[in-house]
Amino acid sequence: MQDYYAARATEYDRIYLKPERQADLRRIEQWLPEVLADRSVLEVACGTGYWTQFFARRSRRVLGIDSAQETLEIAQSRTPSSKVAFRRGDAYALPIEMPRFDAAFAGFWWSHIPLTRIAEFLRGLHAALEPGATVVFLDNRYVDGSSTPLSEPDPDGNTYQNRSLADGSTHRILKNFPSRDGLFGAIASVAQNPRLHQWDHYWALEYRTTPA
């Protein structure tokens, strides 16, 4: 996965150019900064900073974490702000900083988490946040004709996509499309006031972490 996104860095944002997704993207670009306004945000798997550029303007501070240096370099050039920092790191070993963050955001990361590691990831994420912090996961829905076809599930229920890059290489990438019940079930014991927002091509899960 890390090698794929490192190789894809310069063509990463082409996915946001699909004509049928433009109306949804404009709505989300307006919605997300409102949710994260005036907050200290830990962004997981920030990639090229495509989403950072929209909500950072309204946030108090932002730390973006990604495993690929190639995408981080693009993110740093895209969002040159004193209140935004980027750091190479592991989504399963997030930094515990003081003061802790009172919000977290991850765009198009949930679908790449193996089903058997979701609970592990959430424990690490919540450990980096204040009790009652706002959490937002944004990802895409499967839409015939727009989404890359899926393979058969593996024994754990994960699905995969075969993706090609401009250099001709092909990569098998884990890509899950969770149901509403699957999302709510995954956070049931660790979240409060969950809300699922849905657009034609995207979904967003918004909740608060449980109090201490």
Short mmCIF file of C-alpha atoms in Angstrom, two decimals:
data_model
loop_
_atom_site.label_atom_id
_atom_site.label_comp_id
_atom_site.label_asym_id
_atom_site.label_seq_id
_atom_site.Cartn_x
_atom_site.Cartn_y
_atom_site.Cartn_z
CA MET A 1 0.00 0.00 0.00
CA GLN A 2 2.75 2.46 0.97
CA ASP A 3 4.74 1.72 -2.20
CA TYR A 4 1.61 2.22 -4.31
CA TYR A 5 0.80 5.65 -2.88
CA ALA A 6 4.43 6.74 -3.09
CA ALA A 7 4.48 5.80 -6.78
CA ARG A 8 1.08 7.44 -7.31
CA ALA A 9 1.99 10.76 -5.64
CA THR A 10 2.14 12.91 -8.78
CA GLU A 11 -1.13 11.50 -10.17
CA TYR A 12 -2.87 11.11 -6.81
CA ASP A 13 -5.34 13.97 -7.27
CA ARG A 14 -6.64 12.89 -10.67
CA ILE A 15 -9.37 10.98 -8.86
CA TYR A 16 -10.90 14.34 -7.94
CA LEU A 17 -11.28 15.30 -11.60
CA LYS A 18 -14.02 12.81 -12.46
CA PRO A 19 -16.89 14.92 -13.88
CA GLU A 20 -19.67 12.98 -12.19
CA ARG A 21 -18.19 13.67 -8.74
CA GLN A 22 -17.80 17.45 -8.96
CA ALA A 23 -21.12 18.43 -7.38
CA ASP A 24 -20.45 16.20 -4.37
CA LEU A 25 -16.92 17.52 -3.97
CA ARG A 26 -18.08 21.15 -3.91
CA ARG A 27 -20.62 20.31 -1.18
CA ILE A 28 -18.05 18.50 0.93
CA GLU A 29 -15.48 21.27 0.50
CA GLN A 30 -18.02 23.63 2.08
CA TRP A 31 -19.20 21.23 4.77
CA LEU A 32 -15.92 19.89 6.17
CA PRO A 33 -14.33 23.21 7.28
CA GLU A 34 -17.48 23.99 9.30
CA VAL A 35 -17.19 20.72 11.24
CA LEU A 36 -13.49 21.26 12.04
CA ALA A 37 -13.59 25.03 12.60
CA ASP A 38 -11.54 26.33 15.55
CA ARG A 39 -10.23 22.88 16.39
CA SER A 40 -6.83 21.31 16.76
CA VAL A 41 -6.92 18.58 14.10
CA LEU A 42 -4.92 15.38 13.74
CA GLU A 43 -5.22 14.31 10.10
CA VAL A 44 -4.47 10.65 9.40
CA ALA A 45 -3.27 9.55 5.95
CA CYS A 46 -3.26 13.15 4.73
CA GLY A 47 -1.82 12.22 1.33
CA THR A 48 -1.20 15.24 -0.87
CA GLY A 49 -3.10 17.56 1.46
CA TYR A 50 -6.06 17.87 -0.90
CA TRP A 51 -8.53 18.03 1.98
CA THR A 52 -6.15 19.80 4.33
CA GLN A 53 -6.22 22.88 2.12
CA PHE A 54 -9.96 23.31 2.71
CA PHE A 55 -10.32 22.82 6.46
CA ALA A 56 -6.95 24.21 7.61
CA ARG A 57 -8.12 27.76 6.96
CA ARG A 58 -10.73 27.41 9.69
CA SER A 59 -8.87 25.11 12.10
CA ARG A 60 -6.74 26.25 15.02
CA ARG A 61 -3.83 23.94 14.14
CA VAL A 62 -3.32 20.84 12.00
CA LEU A 63 -0.86 17.95 12.07
CA GLY A 64 -1.01 15.77 8.96
CA ILE A 65 0.44 12.25 9.14
CA ASP A 66 1.23 10.08 6.12
CA SER A 67 3.55 7.16 5.45
CA ALA A 68 4.77 8.37 2.03
CA GLN A 69 7.32 11.16 1.85
CA GLU A 70 6.42 11.76 -1.79
CA THR A 71 2.83 12.75 -0.97
CA LEU A 72 3.91 14.77 2.09
CA GLU A 73 6.11 16.97 -0.08
CA ILE A 74 3.11 17.84 -2.23
CA ALA A 75 1.00 18.50 0.87
CA GLN A 76 3.62 20.85 2.31
CA SER A 77 3.77 22.90 -0.89
CA ARG A 78 -0.03 23.02 -1.12
CA THR A 79 -0.70 24.27 2.42
CA PRO A 80 2.15 26.61 3.45
CA SER A 81 0.81 27.81 6.81
CA SER A 82 2.47 28.28 10.19
CA LYS A 83 -0.43 26.49 11.88
CA VAL A 84 -0.13 23.40 9.64
CA ALA A 85 2.59 20.78 10.01
CA PHE A 86 3.16 17.50 8.22
CA ARG A 87 5.04 14.48 9.48
CA ARG A 88 5.86 11.04 8.17
CA GLY A 89 4.31 8.42 10.39
CA ASP A 90 2.32 5.24 10.85
CA ALA A 91 -1.49 5.37 11.11
CA TYR A 92 -1.30 2.50 13.60
CA ALA A 93 1.23 4.30 15.82
CA LEU A 94 -0.03 7.87 15.97
CA PRO A 95 1.80 10.51 18.01
CA ILE A 96 0.55 11.29 21.52
CA GLU A 97 1.17 15.01 21.95
CA MET A 98 0.29 17.46 24.69
CA PRO A 99 -2.08 19.16 24.53
CA ARG A 100 -3.98 16.42 22.75
CA PHE A 101 -5.99 17.11 19.65
CA ASP A 102 -9.68 17.88 19.97
CA ALA A 103 -10.51 16.66 16.45
CA ALA A 104 -9.38 14.07 13.93
CA PHE A 105 -9.95 13.69 10.23
CA ALA A 106 -9.11 10.90 7.78
CA GLY A 107 -10.05 11.11 4.13
CA PHE A 108 -10.20 7.88 2.14
CA TRP A 109 -8.39 5.90 4.81
CA TRP A 110 -11.19 3.88 6.41
CA SER A 111 -11.67 1.85 3.21
CA HIS A 112 -8.01 0.79 3.32
CA ILE A 113 -8.06 -0.52 6.90
CA PRO A 114 -8.16 -4.33 7.05
CA LEU A 115 -11.36 -5.35 8.83
CA THR A 116 -9.35 -7.12 11.52
CA ARG A 117 -7.42 -3.91 12.34
CA ILE A 118 -10.25 -1.37 12.66
CA ALA A 119 -10.51 -1.70 16.45
CA GLU A 120 -6.72 -1.42 16.78
CA PHE A 121 -6.65 1.71 14.64
CA LEU A 122 -9.48 3.36 16.57
CA ARG A 123 -7.76 2.68 19.92
CA GLY A 124 -4.61 4.38 18.70
CA LEU A 125 -6.50 7.30 17.19
CA HIS A 126 -8.61 7.97 20.26
CA ALA A 127 -5.52 7.80 22.49
CA ALA A 128 -4.20 10.85 20.64
CA LEU A 129 -7.43 12.80 21.21
CA GLU A 130 -9.11 14.57 24.08
CA PRO A 131 -12.26 12.96 25.50
CA GLY A 132 -15.24 14.28 23.58
CA ALA A 133 -13.16 15.11 20.50
CA THR A 134 -14.81 15.36 17.08
CA VAL A 135 -13.87 12.64 14.59
CA VAL A 136 -14.66 12.66 10.86
CA PHE A 137 -13.99 9.88 8.37
CA LEU A 138 -14.63 10.68 4.70
CA ASP A 139 -14.61 8.03 1.99
CA ASN A 140 -16.27 7.05 -1.26
CA ARG A 141 -19.27 4.88 -2.00
CA TYR A 142 -19.20 2.16 -4.62
CA VAL A 143 -20.92 3.43 -7.77
CA ASP A 144 -21.11 1.29 -10.90
CA GLY A 145 -19.44 3.00 -13.82
CA SER A 146 -17.46 5.37 -11.61
CA SER A 147 -15.70 3.10 -9.10
CA THR A 148 -12.99 0.59 -9.98
CA PRO A 149 -14.46 -2.96 -9.94
CA LEU A 150 -13.86 -5.12 -6.87
CA SER A 151 -12.43 -8.60 -6.57
CA GLU A 152 -13.91 -11.40 -4.52
CA PRO A 153 -13.51 -10.96 -0.74
CA ASP A 154 -10.66 -12.62 1.12
CA PRO A 155 -11.31 -14.94 4.11
CA ASP A 156 -11.64 -11.91 6.42
CA GLY A 157 -14.18 -10.22 4.15
CA ASN A 158 -11.85 -7.57 2.69
CA THR A 159 -12.25 -6.64 -0.98
CA TYR A 160 -9.58 -5.41 -3.40
CA GLN A 161 -9.15 -3.32 -6.54
CA ASN A 162 -6.58 -3.73 -9.31
CA ARG A 163 -5.27 -0.25 -10.09
CA SER A 164 -2.96 0.84 -12.90
CA LEU A 165 -0.57 3.79 -12.81
CA ALA A 166 0.77 5.94 -15.63
CA ASP A 167 4.04 3.99 -15.62
CA GLY A 168 2.13 0.86 -16.61
CA SER A 169 2.41 -0.87 -13.24
CA THR A 170 -0.60 -2.62 -11.71
CA HIS A 171 -1.26 -2.79 -7.98
CA ARG A 172 -3.73 -4.86 -5.94
CA ILE A 173 -5.09 -2.52 -3.29
CA LEU A 174 -7.34 -3.31 -0.34
CA LYS A 175 -10.55 -1.29 -0.72
CA ASN A 176 -13.61 -1.90 1.43
CA PHE A 177 -17.00 -0.24 1.04
CA PRO A 178 -18.67 -0.50 4.45
CA SER A 179 -22.40 -0.51 5.08
CA ARG A 180 -24.08 1.86 7.51
CA ASP A 181 -24.49 -0.96 10.00
CA GLY A 182 -20.85 -1.92 9.56
CA LEU A 183 -19.67 1.62 10.31
CA PHE A 184 -21.93 2.11 13.30
CA GLY A 185 -21.06 -1.31 14.66
CA ALA A 186 -17.33 -0.61 14.44
CA ILE A 187 -17.61 2.52 16.61
CA ALA A 188 -20.51 1.50 18.88
CA SER A 189 -18.42 1.05 22.02
CA VAL A 190 -16.09 4.02 21.54
CA ALA A 191 -18.23 6.82 20.11
CA GLN A 192 -21.22 8.98 20.90
CA ASN A 193 -23.69 10.90 18.74
CA PRO A 194 -22.67 9.24 15.44
CA ARG A 195 -23.99 10.74 12.22
CA LEU A 196 -23.64 9.34 8.71
CA HIS A 197 -23.67 11.89 5.89
CA GLN A 198 -24.17 10.55 2.37
CA TRP A 199 -23.76 12.07 -1.06
CA ASP A 200 -24.05 10.34 -4.42
CA HIS A 201 -20.40 9.24 -4.50
CA TYR A 202 -19.15 9.80 -0.94
CA TRP A 203 -19.98 9.23 2.71
CA ALA A 204 -18.75 10.82 5.93
CA LEU A 205 -18.99 9.42 9.45
CA GLU A 206 -18.99 12.07 12.18
CA TYR A 207 -18.98 11.34 15.92
CA ARG A 208 -17.59 12.40 19.31
CA THR A 209 -15.20 10.25 21.32
CA THR A 210 -16.56 9.04 24.64
CA PRO A 211 -15.83 11.13 27.76
CA ALA A 212 -13.08 10.01 30.12
#
